[in-house]
mmCIF file of C-alpha atoms in Angstrom:
data_model
loop_
_atom_site.group_PDB
_atom_site.id
_atom_site.type_symbol
_atom_site.label_atom_id
_atom_site.label_comp_id
_atom_site.label_asym_id
_atom_site.label_seq_id
_atom_site.Cartn_x
_atom_site.Cartn_y
_atom_site.Cartn_z
ATOM 1 C CA MET A 1 -8.528 6.269 -8.166
ATOM 2 C CA TYR A 2 -4.944 4.815 -8.922
ATOM 3 C CA LEU A 3 -3.067 4.430 -6.009
ATOM 4 C CA ALA A 4 0.222 3.987 -7.814
ATOM 5 C CA ASP A 5 -0.561 6.401 -10.439
ATOM 6 C CA GLU A 6 -1.257 9.365 -7.600
ATOM 7 C CA ALA A 7 1.244 11.280 -5.929
ATOM 8 C CA TRP A 8 1.325 10.891 -1.679
ATOM 9 C CA PRO A 9 -0.161 15.186 -1.198
ATOM 10 C CA ASP A 10 -3.645 13.392 -3.638
ATOM 11 C CA LEU A 11 -3.013 10.085 -1.680
ATOM 12 C CA GLN A 12 -2.927 11.865 1.406
ATOM 13 C CA ARG A 13 -6.313 14.022 0.990
ATOM 14 C CA TYR A 14 -7.650 10.435 0.159
ATOM 15 C CA PHE A 15 -7.247 8.844 3.538
ATOM 16 C CA ARG A 16 -8.147 12.614 5.323
ATOM 17 C CA GLN A 17 -10.953 11.971 3.817
ATOM 18 C CA GLU A 18 -12.130 8.182 3.437
ATOM 19 C CA SER A 19 -11.979 4.984 4.510
ATOM 20 C CA LEU A 20 -11.415 2.520 1.934
ATOM 21 C CA ALA A 21 -9.510 0.483 -0.393
ATOM 22 C CA LEU A 22 -10.220 -2.389 -3.395
ATOM 23 C CA ILE A 23 -6.989 -4.590 -3.655
ATOM 24 C CA PRO A 24 -7.533 -6.790 -6.991
ATOM 25 C CA LEU A 25 -6.545 -10.218 -6.574
ATOM 26 C CA GLY A 26 -6.234 -12.832 -9.396
ATOM 27 C CA SER A 27 -3.508 -15.639 -10.681
ATOM 28 C CA THR A 28 -1.133 -16.097 -13.290
ATOM 29 C CA GLU A 29 -1.914 -19.549 -14.375
ATOM 30 C CA GLN A 30 -3.043 -21.751 -17.897
ATOM 31 C CA HIS A 31 -6.134 -20.908 -19.084
ATOM 32 C CA GLY A 32 -6.570 -23.242 -21.365
ATOM 33 C CA PRO A 33 -5.722 -23.242 -24.498
ATOM 34 C CA HIS A 34 -7.533 -20.309 -25.653
ATOM 35 C CA LEU A 35 -6.400 -17.769 -22.528
ATOM 36 C CA PRO A 36 -3.950 -16.054 -21.706
ATOM 37 C CA GLU A 37 -2.542 -16.970 -17.571
ATOM 38 C CA SER A 38 -3.294 -13.062 -16.725
ATOM 39 C CA THR A 39 -6.869 -14.057 -17.918
ATOM 40 C CA ASP A 40 -7.539 -13.719 -13.269
ATOM 41 C CA HIS A 41 -5.715 -10.834 -13.268
ATOM 42 C CA VAL A 42 -6.880 -9.171 -15.621
ATOM 43 C CA ILE A 43 -10.640 -9.561 -14.213
ATOM 44 C CA ALA A 44 -9.495 -8.235 -11.600
ATOM 45 C CA GLU A 45 -7.689 -5.418 -12.141
ATOM 46 C CA SER A 46 -10.464 -4.338 -15.145
ATOM 47 C CA LEU A 47 -13.343 -4.745 -11.991
ATOM 48 C CA ALA A 48 -11.849 -2.640 -9.413
ATOM 49 C CA ARG A 49 -10.607 -0.579 -11.383
ATOM 50 C CA GLU A 50 -13.574 0.583 -13.305
ATOM 51 C CA ALA A 51 -15.300 0.237 -9.975
ATOM 52 C CA ALA A 52 -13.516 2.905 -7.934
ATOM 53 C CA ALA A 53 -13.688 5.238 -11.341
ATOM 54 C CA ARG A 54 -16.916 4.858 -10.515
ATOM 55 C CA THR A 55 -17.250 5.957 -6.866
ATOM 56 C CA GLY A 56 -13.899 7.885 -6.436
ATOM 57 C CA TYR A 57 -12.483 4.776 -4.586
ATOM 58 C CA LEU A 58 -9.380 4.045 -4.118
ATOM 59 C CA CYS A 59 -7.781 0.797 -6.058
ATOM 60 C CA THR A 60 -4.198 -0.494 -5.333
ATOM 61 C CA PRO A 61 -2.302 -2.258 -7.249
ATOM 62 C CA THR A 62 -2.681 -5.997 -8.537
ATOM 63 C CA VAL A 63 -1.462 -8.685 -6.925
ATOM 64 C CA ASN A 64 -0.928 -11.279 -9.827
ATOM 65 C CA VAL A 65 0.201 -14.651 -8.416
ATOM 66 C CA GLY A 66 -1.891 -16.314 -6.055
ATOM 67 C CA VAL A 67 -2.327 -20.032 -4.222
ATOM 68 C CA SER A 68 -2.171 -21.804 -7.853
ATOM 69 C CA ARG A 69 0.116 -25.250 -7.173
ATOM 70 C CA HIS A 70 -3.141 -27.403 -7.828
ATOM 71 C CA HIS A 71 -2.943 -25.949 -12.126
ATOM 72 C CA ARG A 72 1.521 -27.145 -12.121
ATOM 73 C CA GLN A 73 1.235 -29.494 -14.584
ATOM 74 C CA PHE A 74 0.561 -26.881 -17.162
ATOM 75 C CA PRO A 75 3.441 -24.891 -18.975
ATOM 76 C CA GLY A 76 3.934 -20.845 -16.618
ATOM 77 C CA THR A 77 2.028 -21.705 -14.230
ATOM 78 C CA MET A 78 2.947 -19.543 -11.271
ATOM 79 C CA TRP A 79 1.845 -19.929 -7.425
ATOM 80 C CA VAL A 80 3.180 -19.244 -3.962
ATOM 81 C CA SER A 81 2.480 -20.998 -0.848
ATOM 82 C CA PRO A 82 -0.752 -20.445 0.718
ATOM 83 C CA ASP A 83 1.382 -19.995 4.344
ATOM 84 C CA ALA A 84 3.122 -17.049 1.296
ATOM 85 C CA PHE A 85 -0.096 -15.384 -0.137
ATOM 86 C CA ARG A 86 -1.420 -15.169 3.371
ATOM 87 C CA THR A 87 1.284 -13.401 4.574
ATOM 88 C CA TYR A 88 1.710 -11.055 2.079
ATOM 89 C CA VAL A 89 -2.068 -9.658 1.570
ATOM 90 C CA ARG A 90 -2.521 -9.524 5.503
ATOM 91 C CA GLU A 91 1.306 -7.047 5.388
ATOM 92 C CA LEU A 92 -0.094 -5.241 2.281
ATOM 93 C CA THR A 93 -3.890 -4.846 4.010
ATOM 94 C CA GLU A 94 -1.257 -3.369 6.998
ATOM 95 C CA ASN A 95 0.439 -0.896 4.990
ATOM 96 C CA LEU A 96 -2.741 0.282 4.015
ATOM 97 C CA THR A 97 -3.672 0.411 7.847
ATOM 98 C CA TYR A 98 -1.298 2.499 8.812
ATOM 99 C CA HIS A 99 -2.641 5.884 6.426
ATOM 100 C CA GLY A 100 -5.759 5.096 7.509
ATOM 101 C CA ILE A 101 -7.307 2.231 6.608
ATOM 102 C CA ASP A 102 -10.245 0.607 8.165
ATOM 103 C CA ARG A 103 -12.063 -1.312 5.270
ATOM 104 C CA VAL A 104 -10.856 -3.260 2.761
ATOM 105 C CA VAL A 105 -12.610 -5.243 -0.513
ATOM 106 C CA TYR A 106 -10.757 -8.257 -1.761
ATOM 107 C CA VAL A 107 -11.439 -8.334 -5.434
ATOM 108 C CA ASN A 108 -10.612 -11.036 -6.343
ATOM 109 C CA ALA A 109 -10.975 -13.699 -9.229
ATOM 110 C CA HIS A 110 -8.970 -16.329 -8.689
ATOM 111 C CA GLY A 111 -11.010 -19.158 -6.773
ATOM 112 C CA GLY A 112 -7.596 -20.967 -5.047
ATOM 113 C CA ASN A 113 -6.923 -17.718 -3.297
ATOM 114 C CA VAL A 114 -10.617 -17.783 -1.051
ATOM 115 C CA ASP A 115 -10.147 -19.856 1.274
ATOM 116 C CA ALA A 116 -6.771 -18.191 2.002
ATOM 117 C CA LEU A 117 -8.037 -14.544 1.874
ATOM 118 C CA ARG A 118 -10.901 -15.107 3.924
ATOM 119 C CA GLU A 119 -8.678 -16.333 6.571
ATOM 120 C CA VAL A 120 -6.704 -13.397 6.200
ATOM 121 C CA ALA A 121 -10.272 -11.027 6.713
ATOM 122 C CA LYS A 122 -11.448 -13.000 9.636
ATOM 123 C CA ASP A 123 -7.379 -12.606 10.922
ATOM 124 C CA LEU A 124 -7.643 -8.696 10.476
ATOM 125 C CA HIS A 125 -11.189 -8.315 11.488
ATOM 126 C CA ALA A 126 -10.393 -10.549 15.357
ATOM 127 C CA ASP A 127 -7.536 -8.437 16.350
ATOM 128 C CA GLY A 128 -9.027 -5.635 15.433
ATOM 129 C CA THR A 129 -7.037 -4.066 12.812
ATOM 130 C CA CYS A 130 -9.692 -4.034 10.099
ATOM 131 C CA TYR A 131 -12.577 -4.733 8.385
ATOM 132 C CA ALA A 132 -11.720 -7.036 4.669
ATOM 133 C CA LEU A 133 -14.255 -8.880 2.814
ATOM 134 C CA GLU A 134 -13.401 -10.957 -0.094
ATOM 135 C CA TRP A 135 -15.733 -10.584 -3.246
ATOM 136 C CA MET A 136 -15.926 -12.834 -6.137
ATOM 137 C CA TRP A 137 -17.005 -11.701 -9.106
ATOM 138 C CA ASP A 138 -18.702 -14.482 -10.534
ATOM 139 C CA GLU A 139 -20.372 -15.731 -7.251
ATOM 140 C CA SER A 140 -21.934 -11.900 -7.543
ATOM 141 C CA ILE A 141 -24.142 -12.404 -10.515
ATOM 142 C CA PRO A 142 -23.843 -16.296 -10.192
ATOM 143 C CA GLY A 143 -27.980 -16.263 -11.623
ATOM 144 C CA LEU A 144 -26.753 -14.241 -14.341
ATOM 145 C CA VAL A 145 -24.155 -16.526 -15.692
ATOM 146 C CA ASP A 146 -27.006 -19.367 -15.088
ATOM 147 C CA GLU A 147 -28.409 -17.617 -18.063
ATOM 148 C CA LEU A 148 -25.952 -16.448 -19.780
ATOM 149 C CA PHE A 149 -24.090 -20.060 -20.110
ATOM 150 C CA GLU A 150 -25.947 -23.581 -20.220
ATOM 151 C CA HIS A 151 -22.649 -25.357 -20.110
ATOM 152 C CA ASN A 152 -20.621 -22.917 -18.006
ATOM 153 C CA GLY A 153 -17.353 -23.542 -15.748
ATOM 154 C CA PRO A 154 -15.228 -23.611 -12.061
ATOM 155 C CA HIS A 155 -11.385 -22.100 -14.727
ATOM 156 C CA GLY A 156 -11.546 -20.789 -18.091
ATOM 157 C CA GLY A 157 -15.050 -22.099 -19.125
ATOM 158 C CA PRO A 158 -17.250 -19.183 -20.952
ATOM 159 C CA LYS A 159 -17.783 -16.693 -18.510
ATOM 160 C CA GLU A 160 -14.257 -16.439 -18.592
ATOM 161 C CA THR A 161 -13.835 -16.565 -21.962
ATOM 162 C CA ALA A 162 -16.747 -14.187 -22.114
ATOM 163 C CA MET A 163 -15.142 -11.288 -20.194
ATOM 164 C CA LEU A 164 -11.454 -11.759 -21.549
ATOM 165 C CA GLN A 165 -13.418 -11.441 -25.355
ATOM 166 C CA HIS A 166 -14.876 -8.481 -23.416
ATOM 167 C CA LEU A 167 -11.638 -7.179 -21.885
ATOM 168 C CA THR A 168 -8.975 -7.955 -24.077
ATOM 169 C CA ASP A 169 -8.049 -8.832 -27.863
ATOM 170 C CA ARG A 170 -6.225 -11.976 -26.004
ATOM 171 C CA VAL A 171 -8.547 -14.877 -26.528
ATOM 172 C CA HIS A 172 -7.680 -17.406 -28.924
ATOM 173 C CA GLU A 173 -10.880 -17.734 -31.133
ATOM 174 C CA ASP A 174 -9.745 -20.036 -33.410
ATOM 175 C CA ARG A 175 -8.775 -22.703 -29.853
ATOM 176 C CA LEU A 176 -12.805 -22.384 -28.726
ATOM 177 C CA ALA A 177 -13.777 -25.676 -29.938
ATOM 178 C CA GLU A 178 -10.531 -27.379 -29.197
ATOM 179 C CA ALA A 179 -10.591 -26.015 -25.033
ATOM 180 C CA ARG A 180 -13.926 -27.313 -25.319
ATOM 181 C CA ASP A 181 -13.588 -30.619 -26.821
ATOM 182 C CA GLY A 182 -10.374 -31.191 -24.865
ATOM 183 C CA GLY A 183 -11.407 -30.314 -22.004
ATOM 184 C CA THR A 184 -14.620 -31.242 -19.846
ATOM 185 C CA ARG A 185 -17.586 -30.278 -20.647
ATOM 186 C CA ASP A 186 -19.582 -31.118 -17.497
ATOM 187 C CA ILE A 187 -17.926 -30.697 -14.399
ATOM 188 C CA TRP A 188 -20.414 -31.341 -12.347
ATOM 189 C CA ASN A 189 -22.165 -34.835 -13.401
ATOM 190 C CA ALA A 190 -18.616 -36.406 -14.047
ATOM 191 C CA SER A 191 -17.433 -39.339 -13.270
ATOM 192 C CA GLY A 192 -15.152 -40.034 -10.968
ATOM 193 C CA THR A 193 -14.348 -36.985 -9.022
ATOM 194 C CA SER A 194 -16.207 -37.866 -5.957
ATOM 195 C CA GLN A 195 -16.023 -41.423 -3.576
ATOM 196 C CA ASN A 196 -18.850 -41.625 -0.803
ATOM 197 C CA GLY A 197 -18.739 -38.341 -0.268
ATOM 198 C CA ALA A 198 -14.497 -37.517 -0.787
ATOM 199 C CA ALA A 199 -13.053 -35.952 -3.342
ATOM 200 C CA THR A 200 -10.876 -37.490 -4.803
ATOM 201 C CA TYR A 201 -9.338 -34.896 -7.281
ATOM 202 C CA PHE A 202 -6.502 -33.000 -5.878
ATOM 203 C CA ASP A 203 -5.277 -30.948 -9.164
ATOM 204 C CA ALA A 204 -6.997 -29.782 -12.126
ATOM 205 C CA ARG A 205 -5.188 -31.805 -14.811
ATOM 206 C CA ASP A 206 -6.810 -34.568 -12.465
ATOM 207 C CA ASN A 207 -10.551 -33.727 -13.971
ATOM 208 C CA SER A 208 -8.898 -31.930 -17.375
ATOM 209 C CA GLU A 209 -6.993 -33.011 -20.406
ATOM 210 C CA ASN A 210 -5.666 -29.392 -20.748
ATOM 211 C CA GLY A 211 -7.157 -28.197 -17.504
ATOM 212 C CA VAL A 212 -10.228 -26.824 -18.431
ATOM 213 C CA PHE A 213 -14.304 -26.782 -18.260
ATOM 214 C CA GLY A 214 -16.875 -26.312 -19.674
ATOM 215 C CA ASP A 215 -18.310 -24.158 -22.991
ATOM 216 C CA GLN A 216 -16.251 -22.221 -24.209
ATOM 217 C CA THR A 217 -18.081 -22.055 -28.058
ATOM 218 C CA ASP A 218 -20.658 -20.444 -26.641
ATOM 219 C CA ALA A 219 -18.806 -17.879 -25.429
ATOM 220 C CA THR A 220 -19.426 -14.221 -26.647
ATOM 221 C CA ALA A 221 -17.724 -10.705 -25.561
ATOM 222 C CA GLU A 222 -21.356 -9.473 -25.992
ATOM 223 C CA LYS A 223 -22.136 -11.868 -22.988
ATOM 224 C CA GLY A 224 -19.153 -11.151 -21.192
ATOM 225 C CA GLU A 225 -19.943 -7.089 -21.210
ATOM 226 C CA GLN A 226 -23.181 -7.821 -19.916
ATOM 227 C CA LEU A 227 -20.993 -9.377 -16.626
ATOM 228 C CA PHE A 228 -18.921 -6.928 -16.150
ATOM 229 C CA GLU A 229 -21.239 -4.243 -15.903
ATOM 230 C CA ALA A 230 -23.313 -6.064 -13.142
ATOM 231 C CA ALA A 231 -20.160 -7.910 -12.189
ATOM 232 C CA THR A 232 -19.131 -3.876 -11.398
ATOM 233 C CA GLU A 233 -22.822 -2.634 -9.710
ATOM 234 C CA GLN A 234 -22.675 -5.627 -8.081
ATOM 235 C CA LEU A 235 -18.816 -4.062 -6.542
ATOM 236 C CA VAL A 236 -19.962 -0.208 -6.890
ATOM 237 C CA GLU A 237 -23.291 -1.663 -4.343
ATOM 238 C CA LEU A 238 -20.648 -3.181 -1.332
ATOM 239 C CA SER A 239 -17.903 -0.442 -1.802
ATOM 240 C CA GLU A 240 -20.703 1.912 -0.552
ATOM 241 C CA TRP A 241 -22.540 -0.119 1.975
ATOM 242 C CA LEU A 242 -18.877 -0.404 3.242
ATOM 243 C CA ALA A 243 -17.447 2.854 3.211
ATOM 244 C CA ALA A 244 -21.280 3.621 4.918
ATOM 245 C CA ARG A 245 -21.143 1.126 8.117
ATOM 246 C CA GLU A 246 -20.551 2.666 11.400
ATOM 247 C CA GLU A 247 -17.099 2.120 12.444
ATOM 248 C CA THR A 248 -18.180 0.395 15.812
ATOM 249 C CA ALA A 249 -20.075 -1.466 13.881
ATOM 250 C CA LEU A 250 -17.173 -2.973 12.286
ATOM 251 C CA THR A 251 -15.499 -4.433 15.099
ATOM 252 C CA PRO A 252 -15.743 -7.308 16.625
ATOM 253 C CA ALA A 253 -18.948 -8.213 19.085
ATOM 254 C CA ASP A 254 -18.099 -8.734 23.293
ATOM 255 C CA ARG A 255 -17.845 -10.807 25.047
ATOM 256 C CA VAL A 256 -21.578 -12.926 26.325
ATOM 257 C CA GLY A 257 -21.938 -11.016 29.292
ATOM 258 C CA SER A 258 -19.389 -8.347 29.188
ATOM 259 C CA ALA A 259 -20.363 -5.435 30.155
ATOM 260 C CA ARG A 260 -20.267 -2.706 27.194
#
């Protein structure tokens, strides 16, 4: 069920029967010369809406702009501060709790959002507002990602390229070699990323001239379909697990020594 497509009486029936919502979140930022700036939010929304269709749970509209200041040197990148993002996500979540939702999955497709989402989830849990979980699609299927790609990358690499090849027609197929050759193929072994255990970079451009990492020529729509199906299965299982949990298991533990 997609919230924005429904009339309020139908949503009222949902809120009376169910207590879980999926909130997709991504970014609008550079993804190299070959991918659209919508990459992250297209992936997040596609996964959330597919999981909602398979389970009947509620999917909200997508948060399209996230914590992306580290991509600002590339034209078109949009971002908000971590403080603004946390406030927005918390208030958006509180909208849902007003209607009766008490458990939420943040369906995330942008690494820059992770810390802020986890902090919001901790705060919502601590004050008893609801039980929220941050879920990052590629972190749910690391074995498959490693199996499919020899040179993956944390941003604009073959996994995101393959997903967009499967989901859209917006990939510049003629620029895949350019993306690989103008970026950083193996960020994990690149020099100049740390000094004595301290990270020495802040922005994507510090480590990649064109802003992306990995070997994009290794991506195919068929691999993207494998990733999409595997990640959707993980999200469906997580949603069903969370929906089935007893309410008492979702509240903060009592202080040590206190009586229930």
